[in-house]
Amino acid sequence: MENIYTEEFIFDMFVKTGALLKGHFKLSSGLHSDTYLQCAKVSQYPHYNTLLAYIIASQFRDEKNDVVIGPALGGIALAYQVARELGIRSIFAERDKDKKMALRRGFSIEPKERVLVVEDVITTGASIKEIIKIVQKSGGKLIGVASIVNRSNDVVLAKNQYSILNIEAPIYKPEKCPLCQKKIPITSPGSKHI
């Protein structure tokens, strides 16, 4: 089935749920921005999460996927729901004691398993790159990368990459951040900084 939901419809979903925030934010990547997308505020509504997962799953339905993996925390609920839509297994990677992404809790990727990686928001793609390495070390085959939001259209993580919503939001290195220079208070809403 064709995706009938426009970027405008999805963007409105973020606005209605209060998931699109403006201010001065330290992103999980350590970079700063005046825009933050709190996908958890959208995902708290199961019907929205189901819809977003359906849109992603529809892009990869013909790929004969075996497993969907997402990074903790942001990708867990989405990976689960995309896997449910595809009728396959869902796992997640999380940071170990060395703060590196790892498969834990008995999760594994078998050699030659076809793997779809999903994330809520892509900024630099660092977490996804770590997961891709896990897939490769396990002998799995990366089928594609999907996200709800891509904040950085120049980050290419896979040949088959799809984002529902593409948003141009400025990001700054801390030492060059105009918001810091204006002494605007900063917040760190991402899970990495809790």
mmCIF file of C-alpha atoms in Angstrom:
data_model
loop_
_atom_site.group_PDB
_atom_site.id
_atom_site.type_symbol
_atom_site.label_atom_id
_atom_site.label_comp_id
_atom_site.label_asym_id
_atom_site.label_seq_id
_atom_site.Cartn_x
_atom_site.Cartn_y
_atom_site.Cartn_z
ATOM 1 C CA MET A 1 0.000 0.000 0.000
ATOM 2 C CA GLU A 2 1.289 3.437 -0.920
ATOM 3 C CA ASN A 3 2.176 5.933 1.795
ATOM 4 C CA ILE A 4 -0.633 8.515 1.726
ATOM 5 C CA TYR A 5 0.711 10.549 4.649
ATOM 6 C CA THR A 6 2.506 13.752 3.689
ATOM 7 C CA GLU A 7 5.468 15.293 5.481
ATOM 8 C CA GLU A 8 3.110 18.135 6.439
ATOM 9 C CA PHE A 9 0.761 15.647 8.154
ATOM 10 C CA ILE A 10 3.662 14.098 10.106
ATOM 11 C CA PHE A 11 5.104 17.523 10.979
ATOM 12 C CA ASP A 12 1.672 18.546 12.337
ATOM 13 C CA MET A 13 1.721 15.388 14.494
ATOM 14 C CA PHE A 14 4.941 16.667 16.120
ATOM 15 C CA VAL A 15 3.447 20.117 16.669
ATOM 16 C CA LYS A 16 0.154 18.773 18.128
ATOM 17 C CA THR A 17 1.933 16.511 20.622
ATOM 18 C CA GLY A 18 4.429 19.161 21.716
ATOM 19 C CA ALA A 19 7.289 17.071 20.320
ATOM 20 C CA LEU A 20 8.796 19.948 18.324
ATOM 21 C CA LEU A 21 10.702 22.097 20.798
ATOM 22 C CA LYS A 22 12.431 25.445 20.275
ATOM 23 C CA GLY A 23 15.150 26.842 22.522
ATOM 24 C CA HIS A 24 18.814 25.939 23.154
ATOM 25 C CA PHE A 25 19.520 22.210 23.321
ATOM 26 C CA LYS A 26 22.489 19.921 23.775
ATOM 27 C CA LEU A 27 21.783 16.973 21.469
ATOM 28 C CA SER A 28 22.784 13.372 22.213
ATOM 29 C CA SER A 29 25.651 13.888 19.758
ATOM 30 C CA GLY A 30 27.031 16.706 21.941
ATOM 31 C CA LEU A 31 26.173 19.272 19.281
ATOM 32 C CA HIS A 32 23.884 22.218 19.996
ATOM 33 C CA SER A 33 20.701 23.296 18.216
ATOM 34 C CA ASP A 34 17.739 25.640 18.530
ATOM 35 C CA THR A 35 15.387 22.789 17.546
ATOM 36 C CA TYR A 36 14.747 19.516 19.357
ATOM 37 C CA LEU A 37 12.435 16.710 18.283
ATOM 38 C CA GLN A 38 11.252 14.646 21.242
ATOM 39 C CA CYS A 39 9.872 11.592 19.411
ATOM 40 C CA ALA A 40 8.870 10.026 22.726
ATOM 41 C CA LYS A 41 6.115 12.655 22.967
ATOM 42 C CA VAL A 42 4.702 11.329 19.696
ATOM 43 C CA SER A 43 5.285 7.654 20.535
ATOM 44 C CA GLN A 44 3.403 7.969 23.826
ATOM 45 C CA TYR A 45 0.281 7.727 21.665
ATOM 46 C CA PRO A 46 0.133 4.134 20.370
ATOM 47 C CA HIS A 47 -1.907 5.098 17.306
ATOM 48 C CA TYR A 48 0.799 7.559 16.206
ATOM 49 C CA ASN A 49 3.598 5.064 16.847
ATOM 50 C CA THR A 50 1.661 2.410 14.920
ATOM 51 C CA LEU A 51 1.163 4.799 12.004
ATOM 52 C CA LEU A 52 4.845 5.786 11.894
ATOM 53 C CA ALA A 53 5.915 2.139 12.058
ATOM 54 C CA TYR A 54 3.468 1.256 9.291
ATOM 55 C CA ILE A 55 4.940 3.945 7.042
ATOM 56 C CA ILE A 56 8.487 2.663 7.645
ATOM 57 C CA ALA A 57 7.492 -1.003 7.291
ATOM 58 C CA SER A 58 5.753 -0.262 3.975
ATOM 59 C CA GLN A 59 9.087 0.991 2.579
ATOM 60 C CA PHE A 60 10.881 -2.271 3.483
ATOM 61 C CA ARG A 61 8.112 -4.877 3.192
ATOM 62 C CA ASP A 62 9.573 -6.480 0.052
ATOM 63 C CA GLU A 63 13.105 -6.813 1.478
ATOM 64 C CA LYS A 64 12.580 -10.213 3.211
ATOM 65 C CA ASN A 65 13.772 -8.855 6.565
ATOM 66 C CA ASP A 66 14.529 -11.235 9.441
ATOM 67 C CA VAL A 67 15.026 -8.811 12.304
ATOM 68 C CA VAL A 68 14.597 -5.132 13.165
ATOM 69 C CA ILE A 69 17.051 -3.477 15.541
ATOM 70 C CA GLY A 70 16.996 -0.045 17.131
ATOM 71 C CA PRO A 71 19.174 1.762 19.648
ATOM 72 C CA ALA A 72 18.038 2.218 23.243
ATOM 73 C CA LEU A 73 16.173 4.270 24.162
ATOM 74 C CA GLY A 74 14.715 6.102 21.194
ATOM 75 C CA GLY A 75 14.604 3.191 18.782
ATOM 76 C CA ILE A 76 13.127 0.493 21.044
ATOM 77 C CA ALA A 77 9.402 1.205 20.693
ATOM 78 C CA LEU A 78 9.766 1.997 16.990
ATOM 79 C CA ALA A 79 11.810 -1.150 16.243
ATOM 80 C CA TYR A 80 9.241 -3.261 18.071
ATOM 81 C CA GLN A 81 6.326 -1.773 16.170
ATOM 82 C CA VAL A 82 8.061 -1.960 12.758
ATOM 83 C CA ALA A 83 8.907 -5.621 13.464
ATOM 84 C CA ARG A 84 5.273 -6.225 14.431
ATOM 85 C CA GLU A 85 4.140 -4.701 11.131
ATOM 86 C CA LEU A 86 6.594 -6.941 9.242
ATOM 87 C CA GLY A 87 5.832 -10.051 11.326
ATOM 88 C CA ILE A 88 9.464 -10.539 12.371
ATOM 89 C CA ARG A 89 11.713 -10.369 15.438
ATOM 90 C CA SER A 90 12.638 -7.112 17.208
ATOM 91 C CA ILE A 91 15.798 -6.472 19.233
ATOM 92 C CA PHE A 92 17.668 -3.454 20.501
ATOM 93 C CA ALA A 93 21.232 -2.417 21.230
ATOM 94 C CA GLU A 94 22.177 -0.451 24.314
ATOM 95 C CA ARG A 95 25.257 1.153 25.759
ATOM 96 C CA ASP A 96 27.518 -1.104 27.806
ATOM 97 C CA LYS A 97 29.714 -0.076 30.741
ATOM 98 C CA ASP A 98 32.209 1.392 28.242
ATOM 99 C CA LYS A 99 29.382 3.485 26.702
ATOM 100 C CA LYS A 100 29.534 1.535 23.419
ATOM 101 C CA MET A 101 26.487 0.096 21.673
ATOM 102 C CA ALA A 102 26.221 -3.639 22.280
ATOM 103 C CA LEU A 103 23.744 -6.478 22.076
ATOM 104 C CA ARG A 104 22.818 -7.533 25.607
ATOM 105 C CA ARG A 105 19.958 -9.409 27.309
ATOM 106 C CA GLY A 106 20.655 -12.490 25.201
ATOM 107 C CA PHE A 107 19.970 -10.739 21.892
ATOM 108 C CA SER A 108 21.945 -11.851 18.855
ATOM 109 C CA ILE A 109 22.075 -11.501 15.100
ATOM 110 C CA GLU A 110 22.728 -14.733 13.272
ATOM 111 C CA PRO A 111 25.038 -14.923 10.241
ATOM 112 C CA LYS A 112 23.202 -13.986 7.029
ATOM 113 C CA GLU A 113 20.140 -12.644 8.879
ATOM 114 C CA ARG A 114 18.668 -9.702 6.992
ATOM 115 C CA VAL A 115 18.593 -6.702 9.326
ATOM 116 C CA LEU A 116 16.686 -3.423 9.202
ATOM 117 C CA VAL A 117 18.021 -0.700 11.530
ATOM 118 C CA VAL A 118 15.545 1.911 12.803
ATOM 119 C CA GLU A 119 15.992 5.065 14.870
ATOM 120 C CA ASP A 120 13.709 7.855 15.971
ATOM 121 C CA VAL A 121 15.914 10.834 14.983
ATOM 122 C CA ILE A 122 19.114 10.914 12.921
ATOM 123 C CA THR A 123 21.408 13.881 13.544
ATOM 124 C CA THR A 124 24.986 12.677 13.013
ATOM 125 C CA GLY A 125 24.132 8.982 12.652
ATOM 126 C CA ALA A 126 26.685 7.953 15.307
ATOM 127 C CA SER A 127 24.397 5.450 17.104
ATOM 128 C CA ILE A 128 23.275 3.934 13.813
ATOM 129 C CA LYS A 129 26.906 3.556 12.677
ATOM 130 C CA GLU A 130 27.643 1.647 15.893
ATOM 131 C CA ILE A 131 24.687 -0.655 15.266
ATOM 132 C CA ILE A 132 25.730 -1.231 11.657
ATOM 133 C CA LYS A 133 29.121 -2.414 12.982
ATOM 134 C CA ILE A 134 27.294 -4.834 15.303
ATOM 135 C CA VAL A 135 25.324 -6.174 12.332
ATOM 136 C CA GLN A 136 28.497 -6.596 10.268
ATOM 137 C CA LYS A 137 30.496 -8.259 13.091
ATOM 138 C CA SER A 138 27.613 -10.684 13.608
ATOM 139 C CA GLY A 139 27.648 -11.644 9.923
ATOM 140 C CA GLY A 140 24.206 -10.164 9.354
ATOM 141 C CA LYS A 141 23.206 -8.407 6.142
ATOM 142 C CA LEU A 142 22.169 -4.769 6.438
ATOM 143 C CA ILE A 143 18.952 -4.303 4.458
ATOM 144 C CA GLY A 144 18.486 -0.627 5.231
ATOM 145 C CA VAL A 145 18.254 2.205 7.731
ATOM 146 C CA ALA A 146 15.026 4.007 8.575
ATOM 147 C CA SER A 147 14.062 6.834 10.888
ATOM 148 C CA ILE A 148 11.082 8.928 11.791
ATOM 149 C CA VAL A 149 13.099 12.142 11.417
ATOM 150 C CA ASN A 150 16.322 12.985 9.630
ATOM 151 C CA ARG A 151 17.787 16.283 10.836
ATOM 152 C CA SER A 152 20.795 16.009 8.553
ATOM 153 C CA ASN A 153 20.147 15.113 4.942
ATOM 154 C CA ASP A 154 23.866 14.848 4.201
ATOM 155 C CA VAL A 155 24.346 11.819 6.503
ATOM 156 C CA VAL A 156 24.284 8.678 4.343
ATOM 157 C CA LEU A 157 24.278 5.513 6.454
ATOM 158 C CA ALA A 158 23.113 2.888 3.985
ATOM 159 C CA LYS A 159 22.350 2.437 0.315
ATOM 160 C CA ASN A 160 18.713 1.855 1.252
ATOM 161 C CA GLN A 161 17.917 4.724 3.648
ATOM 162 C CA TYR A 162 14.500 6.195 4.384
ATOM 163 C CA SER A 163 13.197 8.901 6.714
ATOM 164 C CA ILE A 164 9.551 9.846 7.064
ATOM 165 C CA LEU A 165 10.287 13.470 7.858
ATOM 166 C CA ASN A 166 13.309 15.496 6.775
ATOM 167 C CA ILE A 167 13.904 18.651 8.775
ATOM 168 C CA GLU A 168 16.577 21.248 8.212
ATOM 169 C CA ALA A 169 17.492 22.323 11.742
ATOM 170 C CA PRO A 170 20.807 24.043 12.427
ATOM 171 C CA ILE A 171 23.384 22.227 14.527
ATOM 172 C CA TYR A 172 26.467 23.797 16.040
ATOM 173 C CA LYS A 173 29.699 22.664 17.632
ATOM 174 C CA PRO A 174 29.598 23.929 21.234
ATOM 175 C CA GLU A 175 32.547 26.287 20.714
ATOM 176 C CA LYS A 176 30.823 27.894 17.687
ATOM 177 C CA CYS A 177 27.261 27.943 18.999
ATOM 178 C CA PRO A 178 25.618 31.390 18.569
ATOM 179 C CA LEU A 179 23.107 30.475 21.287
ATOM 180 C CA CYS A 180 25.952 29.915 23.774
ATOM 181 C CA GLN A 181 27.500 33.206 22.689
ATOM 182 C CA LYS A 182 24.189 34.916 23.515
ATOM 183 C CA LYS A 183 24.247 33.126 26.910
ATOM 184 C CA ILE A 184 20.877 31.476 26.276
ATOM 185 C CA PRO A 185 20.400 28.705 28.893
ATOM 186 C CA ILE A 186 20.892 25.207 27.494
ATOM 187 C CA THR A 187 18.946 22.024 28.244
ATOM 188 C CA SER A 188 19.838 18.396 27.525
ATOM 189 C CA PRO A 189 16.589 16.507 26.893
ATOM 190 C CA GLY A 190 18.230 13.451 25.264
ATOM 191 C CA SER A 191 18.583 10.137 27.137
ATOM 192 C CA LYS A 192 22.385 10.192 26.844
ATOM 193 C CA HIS A 193 22.575 13.201 29.141
ATOM 194 C CA ILE A 194 20.202 12.054 31.888
#
